[in-house]
JSON list of C-alpha atoms in Angstrom, two decimals:
[
{"chain": "A", "resi": 1, "resn": "UNK", "atom": "CA", "xyz": [88.63, -35.12, 72.05]},
{"chain": "A", "resi": 2, "resn": "UNK", "atom": "CA", "xyz": [85.54, -37.09, 72.93]},
{"chain": "A", "resi": 3, "resn": "UNK", "atom": "CA", "xyz": [86.70, -37.81, 76.52]},
{"chain": "A", "resi": 4, "resn": "UNK", "atom": "CA", "xyz": [86.18, -34.83, 78.83]},
{"chain": "A", "resi": 5, "resn": "UNK", "atom": "CA", "xyz": [89.32, -33.65, 80.68]},
{"chain": "A", "resi": 6, "resn": "UNK", "atom": "CA", "xyz": [89.13, -31.62, 83.91]},
{"chain": "A", "resi": 7, "resn": "UNK", "atom": "CA", "xyz": [88.65, -31.71, 87.65]},
{"chain": "A", "resi": 8, "resn": "UNK", "atom": "CA", "xyz": [84.88, -32.11, 87.38]},
{"chain": "A", "resi": 9, "resn": "UNK", "atom": "CA", "xyz": [83.03, -35.32, 86.75]},
{"chain": "A", "resi": 10, "resn": "UNK", "atom": "CA", "xyz": [82.68, -36.28, 83.04]},
{"chain": "A", "resi": 11, "resn": "UNK", "atom": "CA", "xyz": [78.88, -35.91, 83.17]},
{"chain": "A", "resi": 12, "resn": "UNK", "atom": "CA", "xyz": [79.20, -32.18, 83.86]},
{"chain": "A", "resi": 13, "resn": "UNK", "atom": "CA", "xyz": [81.28, -31.67, 80.73]},
{"chain": "A", "resi": 14, "resn": "UNK", "atom": "CA", "xyz": [78.87, -33.72, 78.57]},
{"chain": "A", "resi": 15, "resn": "UNK", "atom": "CA", "xyz": [75.95, -31.65, 79.74]},
{"chain": "A", "resi": 16, "resn": "UNK", "atom": "CA", "xyz": [77.85, -28.46, 78.89]},
{"chain": "A", "resi": 17, "resn": "UNK", "atom": "CA", "xyz": [78.63, -29.76, 75.41]},
{"chain": "A", "resi": 18, "resn": "UNK", "atom": "CA", "xyz": [75.02, -30.76, 74.80]},
{"chain": "A", "resi": 19, "resn": "UNK", "atom": "CA", "xyz": [73.85, -27.32, 75.92]},
{"chain": "A", "resi": 20, "resn": "UNK", "atom": "CA", "xyz": [76.26, -25.60, 73.52]},
{"chain": "A", "resi": 21, "resn": "UNK", "atom": "CA", "xyz": [75.18, -27.87, 70.66]},
{"chain": "A", "resi": 22, "resn": "UNK", "atom": "CA", "xyz": [71.50, -27.21, 71.43]},
{"chain": "A", "resi": 23, "resn": "UNK", "atom": "CA", "xyz": [72.12, -23.45, 71.38]},
{"chain": "A", "resi": 24, "resn": "UNK", "atom": "CA", "xyz": [73.95, -23.72, 68.05]},
{"chain": "A", "resi": 25, "resn": "UNK", "atom": "CA", "xyz": [71.12, -25.76, 66.55]},
{"chain": "A", "resi": 26, "resn": "UNK", "atom": "CA", "xyz": [68.54, -23.16, 67.70]},
{"chain": "A", "resi": 27, "resn": "UNK", "atom": "CA", "xyz": [70.63, -20.33, 66.23]},
{"chain": "A", "resi": 28, "resn": "UNK", "atom": "CA", "xyz": [70.91, -22.17, 62.90]},
{"chain": "A", "resi": 29, "resn": "UNK", "atom": "CA", "xyz": [67.17, -22.86, 62.84]},
{"chain": "A", "resi": 30, "resn": "UNK", "atom": "CA", "xyz": [66.41, -19.23, 63.66]},
{"chain": "A", "resi": 31, "resn": "UNK", "atom": "CA", "xyz": [68.68, -17.97, 60.88]},
{"chain": "A", "resi": 32, "resn": "UNK", "atom": "CA", "xyz": [67.11, -20.39, 58.39]},
{"chain": "A", "resi": 33, "resn": "UNK", "atom": "CA", "xyz": [63.60, -19.37, 59.42]},
{"chain": "A", "resi": 34, "resn": "UNK", "atom": "CA", "xyz": [64.31, -15.65, 59.09]},
{"chain": "A", "resi": 35, "resn": "UNK", "atom": "CA", "xyz": [66.10, -15.70, 55.75]},
{"chain": "A", "resi": 36, "resn": "UNK", "atom": "CA", "xyz": [64.89, -18.73, 53.81]},
{"chain": "A", "resi": 37, "resn": "UNK", "atom": "CA", "xyz": [61.28, -18.92, 55.00]},
{"chain": "A", "resi": 38, "resn": "UNK", "atom": "CA", "xyz": [60.81, -15.17, 54.53]},
{"chain": "A", "resi": 39, "resn": "UNK", "atom": "CA", "xyz": [62.09, -15.35, 50.96]},
{"chain": "A", "resi": 40, "resn": "UNK", "atom": "CA", "xyz": [59.71, -18.23, 50.22]},
{"chain": "A", "resi": 41, "resn": "UNK", "atom": "CA", "xyz": [56.73, -16.26, 51.61]},
{"chain": "A", "resi": 42, "resn": "UNK", "atom": "CA", "xyz": [57.59, -13.23, 49.48]},
{"chain": "A", "resi": 43, "resn": "UNK", "atom": "CA", "xyz": [57.68, -15.05, 46.11]},
{"chain": "A", "resi": 44, "resn": "UNK", "atom": "CA", "xyz": [55.90, -18.36, 46.49]},
{"chain": "A", "resi": 45, "resn": "UNK", "atom": "CA", "xyz": [52.36, -17.28, 47.22]},
{"chain": "A", "resi": 46, "resn": "UNK", "atom": "CA", "xyz": [52.04, -14.69, 44.46]},
{"chain": "A", "resi": 47, "resn": "UNK", "atom": "CA", "xyz": [49.23, -15.64, 42.07]},
{"chain": "A", "resi": 48, "resn": "UNK", "atom": "CA", "xyz": [49.84, -14.51, 38.48]},
{"chain": "A", "resi": 49, "resn": "UNK", "atom": "CA", "xyz": [47.12, -12.27, 37.03]},
{"chain": "A", "resi": 50, "resn": "UNK", "atom": "CA", "xyz": [45.64, -13.87, 33.92]},
{"chain": "A", "resi": 51, "resn": "UNK", "atom": "CA", "xyz": [46.08, -11.88, 30.72]},
{"chain": "A", "resi": 52, "resn": "UNK", "atom": "CA", "xyz": [42.81, -10.41, 29.37]},
{"chain": "A", "resi": 53, "resn": "UNK", "atom": "CA", "xyz": [41.20, -12.41, 26.59]},
{"chain": "A", "resi": 54, "resn": "UNK", "atom": "CA", "xyz": [41.05, -10.35, 23.39]},
{"chain": "A", "resi": 55, "resn": "UNK", "atom": "CA", "xyz": [37.48, -9.62, 22.23]},
{"chain": "A", "resi": 56, "resn": "UNK", "atom": "CA", "xyz": [36.76, -10.41, 18.61]},
{"chain": "A", "resi": 57, "resn": "UNK", "atom": "CA", "xyz": [34.52, -7.83, 16.89]},
{"chain": "A", "resi": 58, "resn": "UNK", "atom": "CA", "xyz": [32.49, -9.09, 13.95]},
{"chain": "A", "resi": 59, "resn": "UNK", "atom": "CA", "xyz": [32.22, -6.42, 11.23]},
{"chain": "A", "resi": 60, "resn": "UNK", "atom": "CA", "xyz": [28.60, -5.64, 10.16]},
{"chain": "A", "resi": 61, "resn": "UNK", "atom": "CA", "xyz": [27.38, -7.39, 7.06]},
{"chain": "A", "resi": 62, "resn": "UNK", "atom": "CA", "xyz": [27.24, -5.10, 4.02]},
{"chain": "A", "resi": 63, "resn": "UNK", "atom": "CA", "xyz": [23.76, -3.92, 2.98]},
{"chain": "A", "resi": 64, "resn": "UNK", "atom": "CA", "xyz": [22.87, -5.32, -0.44]},
{"chain": "A", "resi": 65, "resn": "UNK", "atom": "CA", "xyz": [22.13, -2.74, -3.12]},
{"chain": "A", "resi": 66, "resn": "UNK", "atom": "CA", "xyz": [18.85, -3.36, -4.94]},
{"chain": "A", "resi": 67, "resn": "UNK", "atom": "CA", "xyz": [18.99, -2.41, -8.59]},
{"chain": "A", "resi": 68, "resn": "UNK", "atom": "CA", "xyz": [15.55, -1.81, -10.11]},
{"chain": "A", "resi": 69, "resn": "UNK", "atom": "CA", "xyz": [14.76, -4.16, -12.96]},
{"chain": "A", "resi": 70, "resn": "UNK", "atom": "CA", "xyz": [13.80, -2.30, -16.12]},
{"chain": "A", "resi": 71, "resn": "UNK", "atom": "CA", "xyz": [10.50, -3.22, -17.76]},
{"chain": "A", "resi": 72, "resn": "UNK", "atom": "CA", "xyz": [11.07, -5.81, -20.49]},
{"chain": "A", "resi": 73, "resn": "UNK", "atom": "CA", "xyz": [10.26, -4.70, -24.02]},
{"chain": "A", "resi": 74, "resn": "UNK", "atom": "CA", "xyz": [9.76, -6.48, -27.33]},
{"chain": "A", "resi": 75, "resn": "UNK", "atom": "CA", "xyz": [12.44, -6.32, -29.97]},
{"chain": "A", "resi": 76, "resn": "UNK", "atom": "CA", "xyz": [9.97, -4.77, -32.43]},
{"chain": "A", "resi": 77, "resn": "UNK", "atom": "CA", "xyz": [8.29, -2.67, -29.69]},
{"chain": "A", "resi": 78, "resn": "UNK", "atom": "CA", "xyz": [4.75, -3.28, -31.00]},
{"chain": "A", "resi": 79, "resn": "UNK", "atom": "CA", "xyz": [1.96, -4.94, -29.03]},
{"chain": "A", "resi": 80, "resn": "UNK", "atom": "CA", "xyz": [0.68, -8.23, -30.38]},
{"chain": "A", "resi": 81, "resn": "UNK", "atom": "CA", "xyz": [-3.05, -8.74, -30.54]},
{"chain": "A", "resi": 82, "resn": "UNK", "atom": "CA", "xyz": [-2.74, -11.42, -27.87]},
{"chain": "A", "resi": 83, "resn": "UNK", "atom": "CA", "xyz": [-1.29, -8.78, -25.53]},
{"chain": "A", "resi": 84, "resn": "UNK", "atom": "CA", "xyz": [-4.36, -6.55, -25.78]},
{"chain": "A", "resi": 85, "resn": "UNK", "atom": "CA", "xyz": [-7.74, -6.72, -24.03]},
{"chain": "A", "resi": 86, "resn": "UNK", "atom": "CA", "xyz": [-10.55, -4.44, -25.24]},
{"chain": "A", "resi": 87, "resn": "UNK", "atom": "CA", "xyz": [-13.54, -3.52, -23.07]},
{"chain": "A", "resi": 88, "resn": "UNK", "atom": "CA", "xyz": [-16.66, -1.52, -23.99]},
{"chain": "A", "resi": 89, "resn": "UNK", "atom": "CA", "xyz": [-19.26, -0.09, -21.63]},
{"chain": "A", "resi": 90, "resn": "UNK", "atom": "CA", "xyz": [-21.86, 2.62, -21.09]},
{"chain": "A", "resi": 91, "resn": "UNK", "atom": "CA", "xyz": [-21.74, 5.11, -18.26]},
{"chain": "A", "resi": 92, "resn": "UNK", "atom": "CA", "xyz": [-25.19, 4.00, -17.06]},
{"chain": "A", "resi": 93, "resn": "UNK", "atom": "CA", "xyz": [-26.94, 0.67, -17.64]},
{"chain": "A", "resi": 94, "resn": "UNK", "atom": "CA", "xyz": [-30.30, 2.29, -18.47]},
{"chain": "A", "resi": 95, "resn": "UNK", "atom": "CA", "xyz": [-31.11, 5.41, -20.54]},
{"chain": "A", "resi": 96, "resn": "UNK", "atom": "CA", "xyz": [-34.35, 7.00, -21.73]},
{"chain": "A", "resi": 97, "resn": "UNK", "atom": "CA", "xyz": [-35.15, 6.70, -25.44]},
{"chain": "A", "resi": 98, "resn": "UNK", "atom": "CA", "xyz": [-33.83, 9.76, -27.29]},
{"chain": "A", "resi": 99, "resn": "UNK", "atom": "CA", "xyz": [-31.10, 10.51, -24.72]},
{"chain": "A", "resi": 100, "resn": "UNK", "atom": "CA", "xyz": [-27.37, 10.63, -25.48]},
{"chain": "A", "resi": 101, "resn": "UNK", "atom": "CA", "xyz": [-25.61, 7.78, -23.63]},
{"chain": "A", "resi": 102, "resn": "UNK", "atom": "CA", "xyz": [-21.88, 8.08, -22.86]},
{"chain": "A", "resi": 103, "resn": "UNK", "atom": "CA", "xyz": [-19.95, 5.10, -24.24]},
{"chain": "A", "resi": 104, "resn": "UNK", "atom": "CA", "xyz": [-16.38, 4.09, -23.28]},
{"chain": "A", "resi": 105, "resn": "UNK", "atom": "CA", "xyz": [-13.70, 2.05, -25.02]},
{"chain": "A", "resi": 106, "resn": "UNK", "atom": "CA", "xyz": [-10.79, 0.75, -22.88]},
{"chain": "A", "resi": 107, "resn": "UNK", "atom": "CA", "xyz": [-7.59, -0.83, -24.22]},
{"chain": "A", "resi": 108, "resn": "UNK", "atom": "CA", "xyz": [-5.46, -2.79, -21.70]},
{"chain": "A", "resi": 109, "resn": "UNK", "atom": "CA", "xyz": [-1.99, -4.32, -22.01]},
{"chain": "A", "resi": 110, "resn": "UNK", "atom": "CA", "xyz": [-2.36, -7.84, -20.56]},
{"chain": "A", "resi": 111, "resn": "UNK", "atom": "CA", "xyz": [0.97, -9.05, -21.96]},
{"chain": "A", "resi": 112, "resn": "UNK", "atom": "CA", "xyz": [4.23, -9.58, -20.10]},
{"chain": "A", "resi": 113, "resn": "UNK", "atom": "CA", "xyz": [6.23, -6.69, -21.61]},
{"chain": "A", "resi": 114, "resn": "UNK", "atom": "CA", "xyz": [5.90, -3.00, -22.38]},
{"chain": "A", "resi": 115, "resn": "UNK", "atom": "CA", "xyz": [4.84, -2.37, -25.97]},
{"chain": "A", "resi": 116, "resn": "UNK", "atom": "CA", "xyz": [3.33, 0.27, -28.28]},
{"chain": "A", "resi": 117, "resn": "UNK", "atom": "CA", "xyz": [-0.26, 0.30, -29.57]},
{"chain": "A", "resi": 118, "resn": "UNK", "atom": "CA", "xyz": [-2.24, 2.47, -31.94]},
{"chain": "A", "resi": 119, "resn": "UNK", "atom": "CA", "xyz": [-5.17, 3.84, -29.91]},
{"chain": "A", "resi": 120, "resn": "UNK", "atom": "CA", "xyz": [-6.18, 6.60, -32.35]},
{"chain": "A", "resi": 121, "resn": "UNK", "atom": "CA", "xyz": [-9.67, 7.06, -33.90]},
{"chain": "A", "resi": 122, "resn": "UNK", "atom": "CA", "xyz": [-8.65, 5.19, -37.04]},
{"chain": "A", "resi": 123, "resn": "UNK", "atom": "CA", "xyz": [-8.04, 2.00, -34.99]},
{"chain": "A", "resi": 124, "resn": "UNK", "atom": "CA", "xyz": [-11.06, 2.25, -32.67]},
{"chain": "A", "resi": 125, "resn": "UNK", "atom": "CA", "xyz": [-14.78, 1.67, -33.06]},
{"chain": "A", "resi": 126, "resn": "UNK", "atom": "CA", "xyz": [-17.84, 1.54, -30.80]},
{"chain": "A", "resi": 127, "resn": "UNK", "atom": "CA", "xyz": [-21.11, -0.09, -31.89]},
{"chain": "A", "resi": 128, "resn": "UNK", "atom": "CA", "xyz": [-24.67, -0.53, -30.67]},
{"chain": "A", "resi": 129, "resn": "UNK", "atom": "CA", "xyz": [-25.99, -3.95, -31.66]},
{"chain": "A", "resi": 130, "resn": "UNK", "atom": "CA", "xyz": [-29.19, -5.92, -31.39]},
{"chain": "A", "resi": 131, "resn": "UNK", "atom": "CA", "xyz": [-28.57, -9.68, -31.40]},
{"chain": "A", "resi": 132, "resn": "UNK", "atom": "CA", "xyz": [-25.45, -9.22, -33.54]},
{"chain": "A", "resi": 133, "resn": "UNK", "atom": "CA", "xyz": [-27.03, -6.69, -35.94]},
{"chain": "A", "resi": 134, "resn": "UNK", "atom": "CA", "xyz": [-25.22, -3.33, -36.01]},
{"chain": "A", "resi": 135, "resn": "UNK", "atom": "CA", "xyz": [-27.68, -0.45, -35.39]},
{"chain": "A", "resi": 136, "resn": "UNK", "atom": "CA", "xyz": [-25.08, 2.28, -34.89]},
{"chain": "A", "resi": 137, "resn": "UNK", "atom": "CA", "xyz": [-21.31, 2.57, -35.45]},
{"chain": "A", "resi": 138, "resn": "UNK", "atom": "CA", "xyz": [-18.95, 5.38, -34.52]},
{"chain": "A", "resi": 139, "resn": "UNK", "atom": "CA", "xyz": [-17.15, 4.83, -37.83]},
{"chain": "A", "resi": 140, "resn": "UNK", "atom": "CA", "xyz": [-20.22, 5.96, -39.78]},
{"chain": "A", "resi": 141, "resn": "UNK", "atom": "CA", "xyz": [-20.20, 9.49, -38.39]},
{"chain": "A", "resi": 142, "resn": "UNK", "atom": "CA", "xyz": [-16.54, 9.77, -37.42]},
{"chain": "A", "resi": 143, "resn": "UNK", "atom": "CA", "xyz": [-14.62, 8.25, -40.36]},
{"chain": "A", "resi": 144, "resn": "UNK", "atom": "CA", "xyz": [-11.06, 9.06, -39.29]},
{"chain": "A", "resi": 145, "resn": "UNK", "atom": "CA", "xyz": [-7.79, 7.37, -40.17]},
{"chain": "A", "resi": 146, "resn": "UNK", "atom": "CA", "xyz": [-5.84, 9.28, -37.49]},
{"chain": "A", "resi": 147, "resn": "UNK", "atom": "CA", "xyz": [-3.44, 7.21, -35.43]},
{"chain": "A", "resi": 148, "resn": "UNK", "atom": "CA", "xyz": [-2.12, 7.70, -31.90]},
{"chain": "A", "resi": 149, "resn": "UNK", "atom": "CA", "xyz": [0.64, 5.25, -30.98]},
{"chain": "A", "resi": 150, "resn": "UNK", "atom": "CA", "xyz": [1.40, 5.14, -27.27]},
{"chain": "A", "resi": 151, "resn": "UNK", "atom": "CA", "xyz": [3.51, 2.91, -24.98]},
{"chain": "A", "resi": 152, "resn": "UNK", "atom": "CA", "xyz": [1.67, 0.66, -22.55]},
{"chain": "A", "resi": 153, "resn": "UNK", "atom": "CA", "xyz": [3.47, -1.10, -19.72]},
{"chain": "A", "resi": 154, "resn": "UNK", "atom": "CA", "xyz": [2.04, -4.33, -18.37]},
{"chain": "A", "resi": 155, "resn": "UNK", "atom": "CA", "xyz": [-1.37, -3.58, -16.80]},
{"chain": "A", "resi": 156, "resn": "UNK", "atom": "CA", "xyz": [-1.62, -0.08, -18.27]},
{"chain": "A", "resi": 157, "resn": "UNK", "atom": "CA", "xyz": [-4.88, 0.94, -19.90]},
{"chain": "A", "resi": 158, "resn": "UNK", "atom": "CA", "xyz": [-6.11, 3.65, -22.27]},
{"chain": "A", "resi": 159, "resn": "UNK", "atom": "CA", "xyz": [-9.75, 4.83, -22.27]},
{"chain": "A", "resi": 160, "resn": "UNK", "atom": "CA", "xyz": [-11.61, 7.01, -24.74]},
{"chain": "A", "resi": 161, "resn": "UNK", "atom": "CA", "xyz": [-15.25, 8.15, -24.59]},
{"chain": "A", "resi": 162, "resn": "UNK", "atom": "CA", "xyz": [-17.88, 9.49, -26.98]},
{"chain": "A", "resi": 163, "resn": "UNK", "atom": "CA", "xyz": [-21.57, 10.41, -26.99]},
{"chain": "A", "resi": 164, "resn": "UNK", "atom": "CA", "xyz": [-24.10, 8.31, -28.90]},
{"chain": "A", "resi": 165, "resn": "UNK", "atom": "CA", "xyz": [-27.04, 10.36, -30.14]},
{"chain": "A", "resi": 166, "resn": "UNK", "atom": "CA", "xyz": [-29.50, 7.50, -29.58]},
{"chain": "A", "resi": 167, "resn": "UNK", "atom": "CA", "xyz": [-30.17, 7.01, -33.30]},
{"chain": "A", "resi": 168, "resn": "UNK", "atom": "CA", "xyz": [-29.23, 4.41, -35.84]},
{"chain": "A", "resi": 169, "resn": "UNK", "atom": "CA", "xyz": [-26.43, 5.20, -38.29]},
{"chain": "A", "resi": 170, "resn": "UNK", "atom": "CA", "xyz": [-25.36, 4.45, -41.85]},
{"chain": "A", "resi": 171, "resn": "UNK", "atom": "CA", "xyz": [-22.32, 5.12, -44.01]},
{"chain": "A", "resi": 172, "resn": "UNK", "atom": "CA", "xyz": [-21.95, 8.83, -44.67]},
{"chain": "A", "resi": 173, "resn": "UNK", "atom": "CA", "xyz": [-23.87, 9.64, -41.46]},
{"chain": "A", "resi": 174, "resn": "UNK", "atom": "CA", "xyz": [-27.26, 10.76, -42.92]},
{"chain": "A", "resi": 175, "resn": "UNK", "atom": "CA", "xyz": [-29.14, 13.12, -40.59]},
{"chain": "A", "resi": 176, "resn": "UNK", "atom": "CA", "xyz": [-32.60, 11.54, -40.96]},
{"chain": "A", "resi": 177, "resn": "UNK", "atom": "CA", "xyz": [-31.81, 8.33, -39.05]},
{"chain": "A", "resi": 178, "resn": "UNK", "atom": "CA", "xyz": [-34.56, 7.19, -36.66]},
{"chain": "A", "resi": 179, "resn": "UNK", "atom": "CA", "xyz": [-34.26, 6.93, -32.87]},
{"chain": "A", "resi": 180, "resn": "UNK", "atom": "CA", "xyz": [-33.49, 3.49, -31.50]},
{"chain": "A", "resi": 181, "resn": "UNK", "atom": "CA", "xyz": [-36.61, 2.17, -29.78]},
{"chain": "A", "resi": 182, "resn": "UNK", "atom": "CA", "xyz": [-36.89, 0.94, -26.22]},
{"chain": "A", "resi": 183, "resn": "UNK", "atom": "CA", "xyz": [-35.31, -2.44, -25.68]},
{"chain": "A", "resi": 184, "resn": "UNK", "atom": "CA", "xyz": [-32.22, -4.43, -24.68]},
{"chain": "A", "resi": 185, "resn": "UNK", "atom": "CA", "xyz": [-29.06, -3.77, -26.68]},
{"chain": "A", "resi": 186, "resn": "UNK", "atom": "CA", "xyz": [-25.33, -4.35, -26.40]},
{"chain": "A", "resi": 187, "resn": "UNK", "atom": "CA", "xyz": [-22.26, -2.12, -26.63]},
{"chain": "A", "resi": 188, "resn": "UNK", "atom": "CA", "xyz": [-19.30, -3.62, -28.52]},
{"chain": "A", "resi": 189, "resn": "UNK", "atom": "CA", "xyz": [-15.85, -2.06, -28.90]},
{"chain": "A", "resi": 190, "resn": "UNK", "atom": "CA", "xyz": [-12.95, -2.68, -31.26]},
{"chain": "A", "resi": 191, "resn": "UNK", "atom": "CA", "xyz": [-9.26, -1.76, -31.40]},
{"chain": "A", "resi": 192, "resn": "UNK", "atom": "CA", "xyz": [-7.58, -2.90, -34.59]},
{"chain": "A", "resi": 193, "resn": "UNK", "atom": "CA", "xyz": [-8.84, -6.45, -35.07]},
{"chain": "A", "resi": 194, "resn": "UNK", "atom": "CA", "xyz": [-9.51, -7.09, -31.37]},
{"chain": "A", "resi": 195, "resn": "UNK", "atom": "CA", "xyz": [-13.14, -6.83, -30.27]},
{"chain": "A", "resi": 196, "resn": "UNK", "atom": "CA", "xyz": [-14.59, -6.65, -26.78]},
{"chain": "A", "resi": 197, "resn": "UNK", "atom": "CA", "xyz": [-17.23, -8.84, -25.27]},
{"chain": "A", "resi": 198, "resn": "UNK", "atom": "CA", "xyz": [-20.72, -7.30, -25.52]},
{"chain": "A", "resi": 199, "resn": "UNK", "atom": "CA", "xyz": [-21.98, -5.21, -22.58]},
{"chain": "A", "resi": 200, "resn": "UNK", "atom": "CA", "xyz": [-25.70, -4.72, -21.97]},
{"chain": "A", "resi": 201, "resn": "UNK", "atom": "CA", "xyz": [-27.43, -1.37, -22.30]},
{"chain": "A", "resi": 202, "resn": "UNK", "atom": "CA", "xyz": [-31.19, -0.76, -22.04]},
{"chain": "A", "resi": 203, "resn": "UNK", "atom": "CA", "xyz": [-33.37, 1.99, -23.44]},
{"chain": "A", "resi": 204, "resn": "UNK", "atom": "CA", "xyz": [-36.73, 2.74, -21.82]}
]
């Protein structure tokens, strides 16, 4: 089969064989290129689309509820003397002799808890003094045992006022008491057993 047979020279037959083989090789390459290369182009270059990353949503923090703290109270509900501050004053620092100065008594809760205190006339007193000597007392002309118990929260205050007639006083409130002369005096207040610091008042 390998030796050419025919009237022509062997070289002619070999060239014909080589030409046929070359044509067959080209046909095979063309078929491979069309079918196999095309299939590779269709599926090989596709780039997969990445899946979206899920977004995590953080729920809002709950708003804390503020509960008001009730005012503390004592078990017996009564103010101790150490919880009370008493202040006494006059409306003006200077008055004419024979006038009627307005005096004030203030009771303040300086403790740490709400408590009750008797602030009635029977527990209160205002005095005019000269170097510790009592010249006038509200108890002489207003002898009352009336009570008035009120609740005072921390920092609360109660104030009462009265008019002093500018005269000295005595038990039973006699009407012939003399006028207090010009000079420097002090106003002192009391609630229960708690007394205020003296406050200056001057008569001219």
